[in-house]
CSV table of C-alpha atoms in Angstrom, one decimal:
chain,number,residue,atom,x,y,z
A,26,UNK,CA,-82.8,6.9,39.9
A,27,UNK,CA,-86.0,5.7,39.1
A,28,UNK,CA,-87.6,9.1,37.9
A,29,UNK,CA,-84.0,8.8,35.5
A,30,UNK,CA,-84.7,5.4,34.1
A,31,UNK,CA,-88.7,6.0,33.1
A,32,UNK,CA,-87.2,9.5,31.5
A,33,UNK,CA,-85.2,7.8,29.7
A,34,UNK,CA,-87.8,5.3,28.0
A,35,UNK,CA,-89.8,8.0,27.3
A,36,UNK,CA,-87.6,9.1,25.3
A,37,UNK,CA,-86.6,6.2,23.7
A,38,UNK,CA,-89.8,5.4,22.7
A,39,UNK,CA,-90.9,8.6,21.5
A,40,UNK,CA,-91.3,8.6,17.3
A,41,UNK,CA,-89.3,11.0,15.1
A,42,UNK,CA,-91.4,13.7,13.4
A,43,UNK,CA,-91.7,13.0,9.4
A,44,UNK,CA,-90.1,16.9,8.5
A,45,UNK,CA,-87.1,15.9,10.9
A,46,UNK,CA,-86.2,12.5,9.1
A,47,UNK,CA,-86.8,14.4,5.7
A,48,UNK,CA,-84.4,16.8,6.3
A,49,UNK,CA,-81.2,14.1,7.5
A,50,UNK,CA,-82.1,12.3,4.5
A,51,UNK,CA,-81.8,16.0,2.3
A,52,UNK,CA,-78.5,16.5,4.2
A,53,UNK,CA,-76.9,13.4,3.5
A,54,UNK,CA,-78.0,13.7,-0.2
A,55,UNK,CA,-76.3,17.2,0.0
A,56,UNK,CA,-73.0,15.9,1.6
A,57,UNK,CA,-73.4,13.5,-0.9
A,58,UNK,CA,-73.1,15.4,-4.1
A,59,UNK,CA,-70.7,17.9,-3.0
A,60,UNK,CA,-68.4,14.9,-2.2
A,61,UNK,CA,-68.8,14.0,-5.5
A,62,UNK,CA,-68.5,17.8,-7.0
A,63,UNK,CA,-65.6,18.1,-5.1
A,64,UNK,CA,-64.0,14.8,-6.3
A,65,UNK,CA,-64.8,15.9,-9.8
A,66,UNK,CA,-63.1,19.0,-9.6
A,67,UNK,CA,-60.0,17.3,-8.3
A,68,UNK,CA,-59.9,14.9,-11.3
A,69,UNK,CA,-60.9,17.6,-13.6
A,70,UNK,CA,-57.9,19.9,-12.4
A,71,UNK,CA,-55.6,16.8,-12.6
A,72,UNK,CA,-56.8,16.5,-16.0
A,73,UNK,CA,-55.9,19.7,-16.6
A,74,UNK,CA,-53.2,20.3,-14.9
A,75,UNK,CA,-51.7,17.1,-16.6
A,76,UNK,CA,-52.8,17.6,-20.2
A,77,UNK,CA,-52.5,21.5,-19.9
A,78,UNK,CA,-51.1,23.6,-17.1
A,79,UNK,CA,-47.6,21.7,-16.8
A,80,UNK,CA,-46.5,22.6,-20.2
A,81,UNK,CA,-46.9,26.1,-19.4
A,82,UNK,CA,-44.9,28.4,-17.3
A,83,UNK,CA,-45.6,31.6,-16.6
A,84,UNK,CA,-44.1,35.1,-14.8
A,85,UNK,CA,-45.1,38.8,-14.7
A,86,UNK,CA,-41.8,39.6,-13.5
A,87,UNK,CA,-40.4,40.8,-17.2
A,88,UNK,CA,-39.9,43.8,-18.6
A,89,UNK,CA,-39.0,45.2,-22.4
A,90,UNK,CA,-35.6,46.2,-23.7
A,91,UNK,CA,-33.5,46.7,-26.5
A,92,UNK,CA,-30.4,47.6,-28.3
A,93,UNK,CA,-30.1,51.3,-27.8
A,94,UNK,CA,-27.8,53.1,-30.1
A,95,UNK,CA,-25.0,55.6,-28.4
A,96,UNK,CA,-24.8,58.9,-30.4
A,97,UNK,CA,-21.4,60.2,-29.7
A,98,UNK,CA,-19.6,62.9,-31.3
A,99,UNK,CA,-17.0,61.8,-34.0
A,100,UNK,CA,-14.6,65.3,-33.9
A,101,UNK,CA,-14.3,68.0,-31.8
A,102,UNK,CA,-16.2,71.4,-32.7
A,103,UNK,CA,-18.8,73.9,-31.4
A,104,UNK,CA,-22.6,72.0,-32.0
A,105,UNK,CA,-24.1,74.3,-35.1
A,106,UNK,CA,-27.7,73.2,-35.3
A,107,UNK,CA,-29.7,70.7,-33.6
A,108,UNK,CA,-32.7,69.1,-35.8
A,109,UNK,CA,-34.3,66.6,-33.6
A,110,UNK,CA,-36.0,66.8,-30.1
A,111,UNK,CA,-36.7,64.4,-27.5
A,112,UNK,CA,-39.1,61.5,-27.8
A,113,UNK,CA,-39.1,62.3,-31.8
A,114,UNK,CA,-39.1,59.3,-33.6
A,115,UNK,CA,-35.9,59.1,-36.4
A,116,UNK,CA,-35.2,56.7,-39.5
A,117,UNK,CA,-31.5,55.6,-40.2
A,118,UNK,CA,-29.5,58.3,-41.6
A,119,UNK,CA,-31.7,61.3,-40.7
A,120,UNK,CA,-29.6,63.9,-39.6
A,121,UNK,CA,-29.6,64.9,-35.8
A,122,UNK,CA,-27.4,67.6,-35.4
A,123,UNK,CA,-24.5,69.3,-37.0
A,124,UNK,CA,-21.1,70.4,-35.6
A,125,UNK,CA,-19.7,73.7,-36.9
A,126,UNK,CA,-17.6,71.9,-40.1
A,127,UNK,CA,-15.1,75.5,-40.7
A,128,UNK,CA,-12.0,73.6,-39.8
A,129,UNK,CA,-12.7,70.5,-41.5
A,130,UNK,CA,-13.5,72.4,-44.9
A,131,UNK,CA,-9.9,74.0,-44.4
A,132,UNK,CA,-8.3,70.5,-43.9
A,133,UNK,CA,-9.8,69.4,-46.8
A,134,UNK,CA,-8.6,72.3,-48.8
A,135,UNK,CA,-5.3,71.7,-47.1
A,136,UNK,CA,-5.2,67.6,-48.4
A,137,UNK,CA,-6.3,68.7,-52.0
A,138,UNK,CA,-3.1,71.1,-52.2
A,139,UNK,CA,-1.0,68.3,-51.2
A,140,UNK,CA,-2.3,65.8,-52.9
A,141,UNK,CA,-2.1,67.9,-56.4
A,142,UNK,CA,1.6,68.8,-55.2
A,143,UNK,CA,2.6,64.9,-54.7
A,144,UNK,CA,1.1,64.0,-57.8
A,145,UNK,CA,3.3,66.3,-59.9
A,146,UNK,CA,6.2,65.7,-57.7
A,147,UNK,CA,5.4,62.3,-59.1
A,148,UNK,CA,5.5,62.9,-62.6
A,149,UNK,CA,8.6,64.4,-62.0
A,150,UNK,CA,10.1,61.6,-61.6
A,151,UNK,CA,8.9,60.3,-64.6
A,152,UNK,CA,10.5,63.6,-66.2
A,153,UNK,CA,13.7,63.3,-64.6
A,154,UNK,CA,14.2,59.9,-65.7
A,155,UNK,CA,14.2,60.9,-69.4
A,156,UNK,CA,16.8,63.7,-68.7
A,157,UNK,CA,19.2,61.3,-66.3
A,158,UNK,CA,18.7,58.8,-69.3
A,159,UNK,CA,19.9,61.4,-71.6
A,160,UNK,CA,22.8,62.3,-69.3
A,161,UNK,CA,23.8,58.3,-68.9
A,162,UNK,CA,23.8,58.2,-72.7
A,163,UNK,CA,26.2,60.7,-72.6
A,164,UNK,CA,28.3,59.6,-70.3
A,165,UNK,CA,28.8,56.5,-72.3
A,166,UNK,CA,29.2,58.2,-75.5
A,167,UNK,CA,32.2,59.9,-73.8
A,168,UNK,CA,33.4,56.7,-72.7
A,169,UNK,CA,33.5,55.6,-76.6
A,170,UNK,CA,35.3,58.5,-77.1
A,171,UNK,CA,37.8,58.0,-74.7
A,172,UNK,CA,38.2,54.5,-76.4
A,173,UNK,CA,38.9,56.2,-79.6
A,174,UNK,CA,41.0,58.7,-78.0
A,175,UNK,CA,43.4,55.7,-76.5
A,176,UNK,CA,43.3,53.6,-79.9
A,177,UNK,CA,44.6,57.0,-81.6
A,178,UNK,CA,47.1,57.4,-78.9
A,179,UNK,CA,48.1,53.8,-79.0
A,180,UNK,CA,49.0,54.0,-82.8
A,181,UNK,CA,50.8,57.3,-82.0
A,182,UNK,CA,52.5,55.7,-79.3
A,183,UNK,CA,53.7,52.8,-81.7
A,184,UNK,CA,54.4,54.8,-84.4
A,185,UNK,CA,57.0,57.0,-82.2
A,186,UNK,CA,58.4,53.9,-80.9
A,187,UNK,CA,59.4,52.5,-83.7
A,188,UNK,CA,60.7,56.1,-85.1
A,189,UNK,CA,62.7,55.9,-81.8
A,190,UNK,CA,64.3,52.5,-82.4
A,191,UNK,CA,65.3,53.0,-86.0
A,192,UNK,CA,67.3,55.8,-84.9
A,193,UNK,CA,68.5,54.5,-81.9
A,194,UNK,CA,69.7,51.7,-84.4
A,195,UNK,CA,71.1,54.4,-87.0
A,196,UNK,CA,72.9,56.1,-84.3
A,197,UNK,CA,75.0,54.1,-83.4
A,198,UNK,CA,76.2,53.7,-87.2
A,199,UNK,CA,76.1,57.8,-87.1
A,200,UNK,CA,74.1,57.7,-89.4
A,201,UNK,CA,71.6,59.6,-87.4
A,202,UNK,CA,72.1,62.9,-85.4
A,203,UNK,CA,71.7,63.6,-82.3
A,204,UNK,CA,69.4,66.1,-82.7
A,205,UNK,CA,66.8,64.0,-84.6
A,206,UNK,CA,67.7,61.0,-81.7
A,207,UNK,CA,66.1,64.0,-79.4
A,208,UNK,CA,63.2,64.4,-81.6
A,209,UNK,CA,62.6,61.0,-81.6
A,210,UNK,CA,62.9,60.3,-77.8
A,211,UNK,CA,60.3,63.7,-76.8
A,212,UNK,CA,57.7,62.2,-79.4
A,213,UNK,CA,57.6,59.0,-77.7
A,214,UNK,CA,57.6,60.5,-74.6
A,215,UNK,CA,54.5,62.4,-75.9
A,216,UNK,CA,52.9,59.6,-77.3
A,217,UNK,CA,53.1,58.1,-74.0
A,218,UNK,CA,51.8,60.9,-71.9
A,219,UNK,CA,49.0,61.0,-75.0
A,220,UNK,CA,47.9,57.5,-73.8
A,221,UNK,CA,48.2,57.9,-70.2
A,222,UNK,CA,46.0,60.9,-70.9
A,223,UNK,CA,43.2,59.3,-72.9
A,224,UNK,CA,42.9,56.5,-70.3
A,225,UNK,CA,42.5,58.6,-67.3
A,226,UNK,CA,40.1,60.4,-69.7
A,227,UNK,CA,38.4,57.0,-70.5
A,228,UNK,CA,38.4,56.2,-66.5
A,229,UNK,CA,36.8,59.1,-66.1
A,230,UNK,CA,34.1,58.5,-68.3
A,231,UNK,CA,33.4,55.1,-66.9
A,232,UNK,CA,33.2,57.0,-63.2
A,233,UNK,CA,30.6,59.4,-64.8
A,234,UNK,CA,28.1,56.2,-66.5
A,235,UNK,CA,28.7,54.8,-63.5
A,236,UNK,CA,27.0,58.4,-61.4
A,237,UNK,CA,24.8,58.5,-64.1
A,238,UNK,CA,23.5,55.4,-63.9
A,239,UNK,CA,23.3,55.6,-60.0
A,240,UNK,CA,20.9,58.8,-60.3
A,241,UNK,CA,18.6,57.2,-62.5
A,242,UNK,CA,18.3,54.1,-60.3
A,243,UNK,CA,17.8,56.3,-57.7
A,244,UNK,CA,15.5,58.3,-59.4
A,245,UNK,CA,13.5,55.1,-60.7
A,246,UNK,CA,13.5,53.7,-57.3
A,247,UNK,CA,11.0,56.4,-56.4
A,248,UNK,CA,8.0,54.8,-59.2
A,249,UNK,CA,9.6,51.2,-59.8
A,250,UNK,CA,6.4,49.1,-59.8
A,251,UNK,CA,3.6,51.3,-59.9
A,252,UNK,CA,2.0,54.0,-62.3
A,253,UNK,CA,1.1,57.5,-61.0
A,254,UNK,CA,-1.9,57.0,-59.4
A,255,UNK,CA,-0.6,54.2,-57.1
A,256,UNK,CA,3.0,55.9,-55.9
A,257,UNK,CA,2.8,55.7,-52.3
A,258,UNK,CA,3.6,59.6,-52.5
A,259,UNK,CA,0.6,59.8,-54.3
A,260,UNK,CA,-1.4,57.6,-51.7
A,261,UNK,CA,-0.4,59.0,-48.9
A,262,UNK,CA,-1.6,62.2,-49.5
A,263,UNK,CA,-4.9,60.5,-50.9
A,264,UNK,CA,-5.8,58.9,-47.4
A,265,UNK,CA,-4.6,62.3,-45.5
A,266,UNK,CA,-7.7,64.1,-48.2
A,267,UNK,CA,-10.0,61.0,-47.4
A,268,UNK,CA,-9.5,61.7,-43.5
A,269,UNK,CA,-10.3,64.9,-43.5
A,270,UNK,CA,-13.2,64.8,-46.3
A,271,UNK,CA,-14.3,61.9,-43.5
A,272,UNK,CA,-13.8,64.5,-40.7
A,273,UNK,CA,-16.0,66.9,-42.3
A,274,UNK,CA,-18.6,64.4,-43.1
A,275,UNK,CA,-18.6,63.6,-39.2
A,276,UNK,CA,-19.4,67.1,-38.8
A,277,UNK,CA,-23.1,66.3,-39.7
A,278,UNK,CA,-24.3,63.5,-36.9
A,279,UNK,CA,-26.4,61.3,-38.3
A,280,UNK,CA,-29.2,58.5,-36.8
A,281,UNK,CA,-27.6,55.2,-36.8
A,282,UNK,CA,-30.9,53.2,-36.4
A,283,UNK,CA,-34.7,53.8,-36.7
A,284,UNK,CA,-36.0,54.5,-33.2
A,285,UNK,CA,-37.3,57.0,-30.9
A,286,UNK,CA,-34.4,60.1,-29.5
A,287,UNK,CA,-34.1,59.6,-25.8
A,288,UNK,CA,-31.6,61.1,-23.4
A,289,UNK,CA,-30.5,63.9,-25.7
A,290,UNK,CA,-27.7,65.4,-23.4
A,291,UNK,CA,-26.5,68.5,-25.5
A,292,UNK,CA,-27.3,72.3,-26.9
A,293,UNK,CA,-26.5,74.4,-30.1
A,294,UNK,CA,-23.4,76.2,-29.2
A,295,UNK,CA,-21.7,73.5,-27.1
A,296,UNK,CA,-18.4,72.7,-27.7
A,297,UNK,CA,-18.0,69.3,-27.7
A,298,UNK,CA,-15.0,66.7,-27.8
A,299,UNK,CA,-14.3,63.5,-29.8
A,300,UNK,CA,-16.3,60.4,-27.7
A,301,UNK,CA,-19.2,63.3,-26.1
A,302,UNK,CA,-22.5,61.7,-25.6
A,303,UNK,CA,-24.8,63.2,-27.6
A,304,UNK,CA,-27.9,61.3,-27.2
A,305,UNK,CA,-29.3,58.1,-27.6
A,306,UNK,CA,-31.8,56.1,-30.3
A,307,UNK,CA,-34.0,53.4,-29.1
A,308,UNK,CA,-34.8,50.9,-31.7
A,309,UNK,CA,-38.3,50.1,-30.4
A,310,UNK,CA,-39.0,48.1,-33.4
A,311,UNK,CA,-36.3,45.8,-32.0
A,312,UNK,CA,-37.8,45.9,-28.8
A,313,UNK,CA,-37.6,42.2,-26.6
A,314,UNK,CA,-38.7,40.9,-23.3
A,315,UNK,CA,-36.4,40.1,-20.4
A,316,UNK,CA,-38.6,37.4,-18.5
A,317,UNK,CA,-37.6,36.7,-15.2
A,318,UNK,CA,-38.5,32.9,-14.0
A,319,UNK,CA,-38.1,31.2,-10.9
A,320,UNK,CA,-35.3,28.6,-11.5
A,321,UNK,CA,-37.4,25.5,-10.8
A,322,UNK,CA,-39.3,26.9,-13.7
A,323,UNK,CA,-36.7,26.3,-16.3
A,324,UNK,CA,-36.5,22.8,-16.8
A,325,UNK,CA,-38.3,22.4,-19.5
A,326,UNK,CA,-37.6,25.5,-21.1
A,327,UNK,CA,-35.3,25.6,-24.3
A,328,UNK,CA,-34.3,28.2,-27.4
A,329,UNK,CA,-37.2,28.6,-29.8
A,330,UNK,CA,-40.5,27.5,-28.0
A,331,UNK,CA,-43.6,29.7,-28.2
A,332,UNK,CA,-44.4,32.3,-25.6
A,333,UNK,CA,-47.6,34.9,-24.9
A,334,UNK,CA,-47.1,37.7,-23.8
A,335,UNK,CA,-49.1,40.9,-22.1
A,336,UNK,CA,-48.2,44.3,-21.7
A,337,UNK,CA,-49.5,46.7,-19.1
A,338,UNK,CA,-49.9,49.1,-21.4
A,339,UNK,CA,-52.4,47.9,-23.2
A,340,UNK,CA,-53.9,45.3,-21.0
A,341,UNK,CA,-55.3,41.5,-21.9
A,342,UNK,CA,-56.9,43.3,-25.0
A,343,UNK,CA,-53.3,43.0,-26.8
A,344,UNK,CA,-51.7,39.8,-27.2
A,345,UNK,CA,-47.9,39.6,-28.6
A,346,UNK,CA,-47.2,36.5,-29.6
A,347,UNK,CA,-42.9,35.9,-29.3
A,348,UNK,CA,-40.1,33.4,-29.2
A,349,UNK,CA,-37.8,31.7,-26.6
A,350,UNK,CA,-34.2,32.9,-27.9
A,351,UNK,CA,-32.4,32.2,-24.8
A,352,UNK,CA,-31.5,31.9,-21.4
A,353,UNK,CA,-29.2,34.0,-19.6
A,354,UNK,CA,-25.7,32.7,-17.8
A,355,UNK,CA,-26.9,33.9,-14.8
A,356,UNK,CA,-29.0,35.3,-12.2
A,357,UNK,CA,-28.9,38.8,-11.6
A,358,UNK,CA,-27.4,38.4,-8.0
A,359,UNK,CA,-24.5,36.9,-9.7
A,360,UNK,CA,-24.0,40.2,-11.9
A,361,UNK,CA,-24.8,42.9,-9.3
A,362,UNK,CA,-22.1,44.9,-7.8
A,363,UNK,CA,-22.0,43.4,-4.3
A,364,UNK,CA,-22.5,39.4,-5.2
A,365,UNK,CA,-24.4,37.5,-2.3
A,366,UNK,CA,-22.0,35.7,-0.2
A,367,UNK,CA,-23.8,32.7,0.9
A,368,UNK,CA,-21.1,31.4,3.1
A,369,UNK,CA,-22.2,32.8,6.2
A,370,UNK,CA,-23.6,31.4,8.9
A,371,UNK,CA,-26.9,33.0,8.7
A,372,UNK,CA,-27.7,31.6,5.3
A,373,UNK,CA,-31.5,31.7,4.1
A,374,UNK,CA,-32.2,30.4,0.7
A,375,UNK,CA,-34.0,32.1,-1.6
A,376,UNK,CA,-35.6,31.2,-4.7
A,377,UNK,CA,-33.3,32.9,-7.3
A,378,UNK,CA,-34.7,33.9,-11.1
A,379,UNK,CA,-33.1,33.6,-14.5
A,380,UNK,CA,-33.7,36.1,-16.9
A,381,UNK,CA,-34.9,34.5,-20.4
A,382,UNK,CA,-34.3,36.7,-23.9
A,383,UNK,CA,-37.9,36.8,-25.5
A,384,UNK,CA,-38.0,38.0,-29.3
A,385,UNK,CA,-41.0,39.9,-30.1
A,386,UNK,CA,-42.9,39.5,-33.3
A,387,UNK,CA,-41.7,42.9,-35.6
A,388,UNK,CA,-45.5,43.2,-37.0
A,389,UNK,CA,-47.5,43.0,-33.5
A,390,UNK,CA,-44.7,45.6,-32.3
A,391,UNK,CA,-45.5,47.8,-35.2
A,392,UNK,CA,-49.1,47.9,-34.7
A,393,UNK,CA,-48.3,48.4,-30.9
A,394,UNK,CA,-45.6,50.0,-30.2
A,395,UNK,CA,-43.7,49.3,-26.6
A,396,UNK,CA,-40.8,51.7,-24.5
A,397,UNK,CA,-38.4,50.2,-22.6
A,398,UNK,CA,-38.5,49.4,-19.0
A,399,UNK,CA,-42.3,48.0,-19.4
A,400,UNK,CA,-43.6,45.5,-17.6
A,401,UNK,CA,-44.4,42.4,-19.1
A,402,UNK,CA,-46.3,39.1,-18.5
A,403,UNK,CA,-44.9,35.7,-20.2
A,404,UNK,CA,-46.5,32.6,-20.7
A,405,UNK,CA,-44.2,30.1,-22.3
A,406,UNK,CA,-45.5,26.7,-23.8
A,407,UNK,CA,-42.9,24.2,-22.7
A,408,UNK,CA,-44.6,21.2,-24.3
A,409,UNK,CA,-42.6,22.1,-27.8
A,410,UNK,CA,-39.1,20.2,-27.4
């Protein structure tokens, strides 16, 4: 115990070196400033992350797409000549390919026939109605004859019976023979037969006007309203020769878009049927992003705010500048074919992403062109509201 105690005050009473306390104090100092470094940098990324990083929100889960255009086949026919070839790039109404056009050229040849044919089975009508005018005006003339033919037999019928009752009178005074009493009596029986005649003629007259006038209508009913051009005759056969003049324009298969040929799916000498796949155009020029953000990312995100975007194509070297034109309506769990059921009893949640419609600026895509299917990064500045 005692050798313990005087150890101890030894110790206690020896003096610290000068390089010993020199390097505490250069310790302390140390901890000091990186205390204060590290306090800085806390503020400073507050700072930043206040005034800067929060109104910015950010994925590299996106990719580019478009529009493609589906070339199908119009009418059926054997494929004649093919003039483009995959990955070749096409302007709007270049032609791609041709379909053999024979029958087309024969239905068009077929619709001009008819066509001429309606139009002078048209004017015929016109035609016709002169010559059933001319037979109406006959018939009505006869009917004015007829009307003369009864006033003539009227006054013969008059005539005779009056000559019949002056002899009847006379012979009953003798005066008057029996013979002549005869004569008398057959020409007023005449007279009347005469005027029954020239009635039924006059009947029969007014049943031909009447015939007459029935053809013409008929015949009038047939270009009543319209000239030549516009009978429906006539227009029916126009849009049968404007189908097939449009079938044999379908024959030639032509680019519906600018864009690049992908997925061409046929070969000269194929016979293909109306609705075929052909191929497809990409309108790359209409190229946009598909950005796919967490969905605690979103709140702040609206239609038409400013976005950054990199390509993996060309690296950080090429920035495209777009805009916010949407967010989808939902995730794409919700549209695959087998939905997650969440109702189980096993249920994990998982962060789930919303796809967000990005529109590309049209110069930066010409000067770099993108494909579909790349991947993308997207920084979107949220602070504009």
């Amino acid at each position: 115990m005692p050798d313990t105690a005087q150890t101890a005050d030894k110790i206690q009473s020896t003096p610290i070196a000068p390089s010993q306390a020199a390097g505490n104090a250069k310790r302390k100092r140390l901890l000091t400033y990186l205390g204060i470094a590290v306090a800085v940098g806390a503020v400073a990324y507050g700072a930043y992350y206040g005034l800067v990083a929060s109104h910015y929100v950010s994925t590299d889960n996106a990719y580019v797409g478009t529009d493609t255009a589906q070339v199908n086949a119009l009418v059926a026919g054997p494929v004649a000549s093919i003039a483009v070839s995959e990955t070749q790039a096409v302007k709007a109404g270049d032609v791609l390919l041709t379909i053999d056009d024979s029958d087309a050229k024969i239905a068009v040849a077929q619709g001009q026939a008819a066509l001429a044919q309606a139009q002078r089975h048209v004017q015929g009508f016109y035609a016709s109605d002169e010559a059933l005018a001319g037979q109406l005006g006959a018939r009505q003339a006869d009917v004015a004859s007829a009307d003369a033919q009864i006033a003539a037999a009227q006054a013969n019928l008059s005539n005779a019976k009056t000559e019949l009752t002056r002899r009847q009178n006379l012979a009953q005074s003798g005066a008057v023979s029996q013979e002549e009493l005869t004569t008398a009596q057959n020409a007023f029986t005449q007279a009347q037969a005469a005027l029954n005649a020239a009635q039924a003629a006059r009947a029969q007259a007014l049943a031909g006007v009447k015939a007459a006038g029935g053809q013409r209508a008929t015949n009038a009913a047939q270009f009543a309203g319209v000239d030549a051009a516009q009978n429906p005759e006539v227009l029916a056969a126009q849009a049968r020769l404007d189908a097939a003049n449009l079938a044999l324009e379908r024959t030639i298969v032509r680019a519906p878009t600018d864009g690049i040929v992908s997925k061409k799916a046929v070969q000269v000498g194929q016979q293909v049927a109306v609705g075929t796949p052909l191929m497809t155009v990409v309108p790359i020029a209409r190229a946009y992003v598909d950005a796919n953000f967490k969905e605690g990312q979103l709140r702040k995100v609206i239609p038409g705010q400013v976005v950054e975007l990199h390509s993996d194509l060309y690296g950080k070297s090429v920035t495209y500048h777009g805009t916010v034109r949407g967010i989808s309506g939902g995730t794409g769990s919700a549209f695959s074919l087998i939905p997650a059921q969440n109702a189980s009893g096993n249920w994990i949640k998982v962060v789930q992403r919303l796809p967000v419609r990005i529109d590309l600026d049209p110069k930066e895509l010409k000067a770099h062109p993108l494909r579909v299917g790349l991947s993308m990064s997207a920084k979107i500045d949220t602070s504009n509201k």
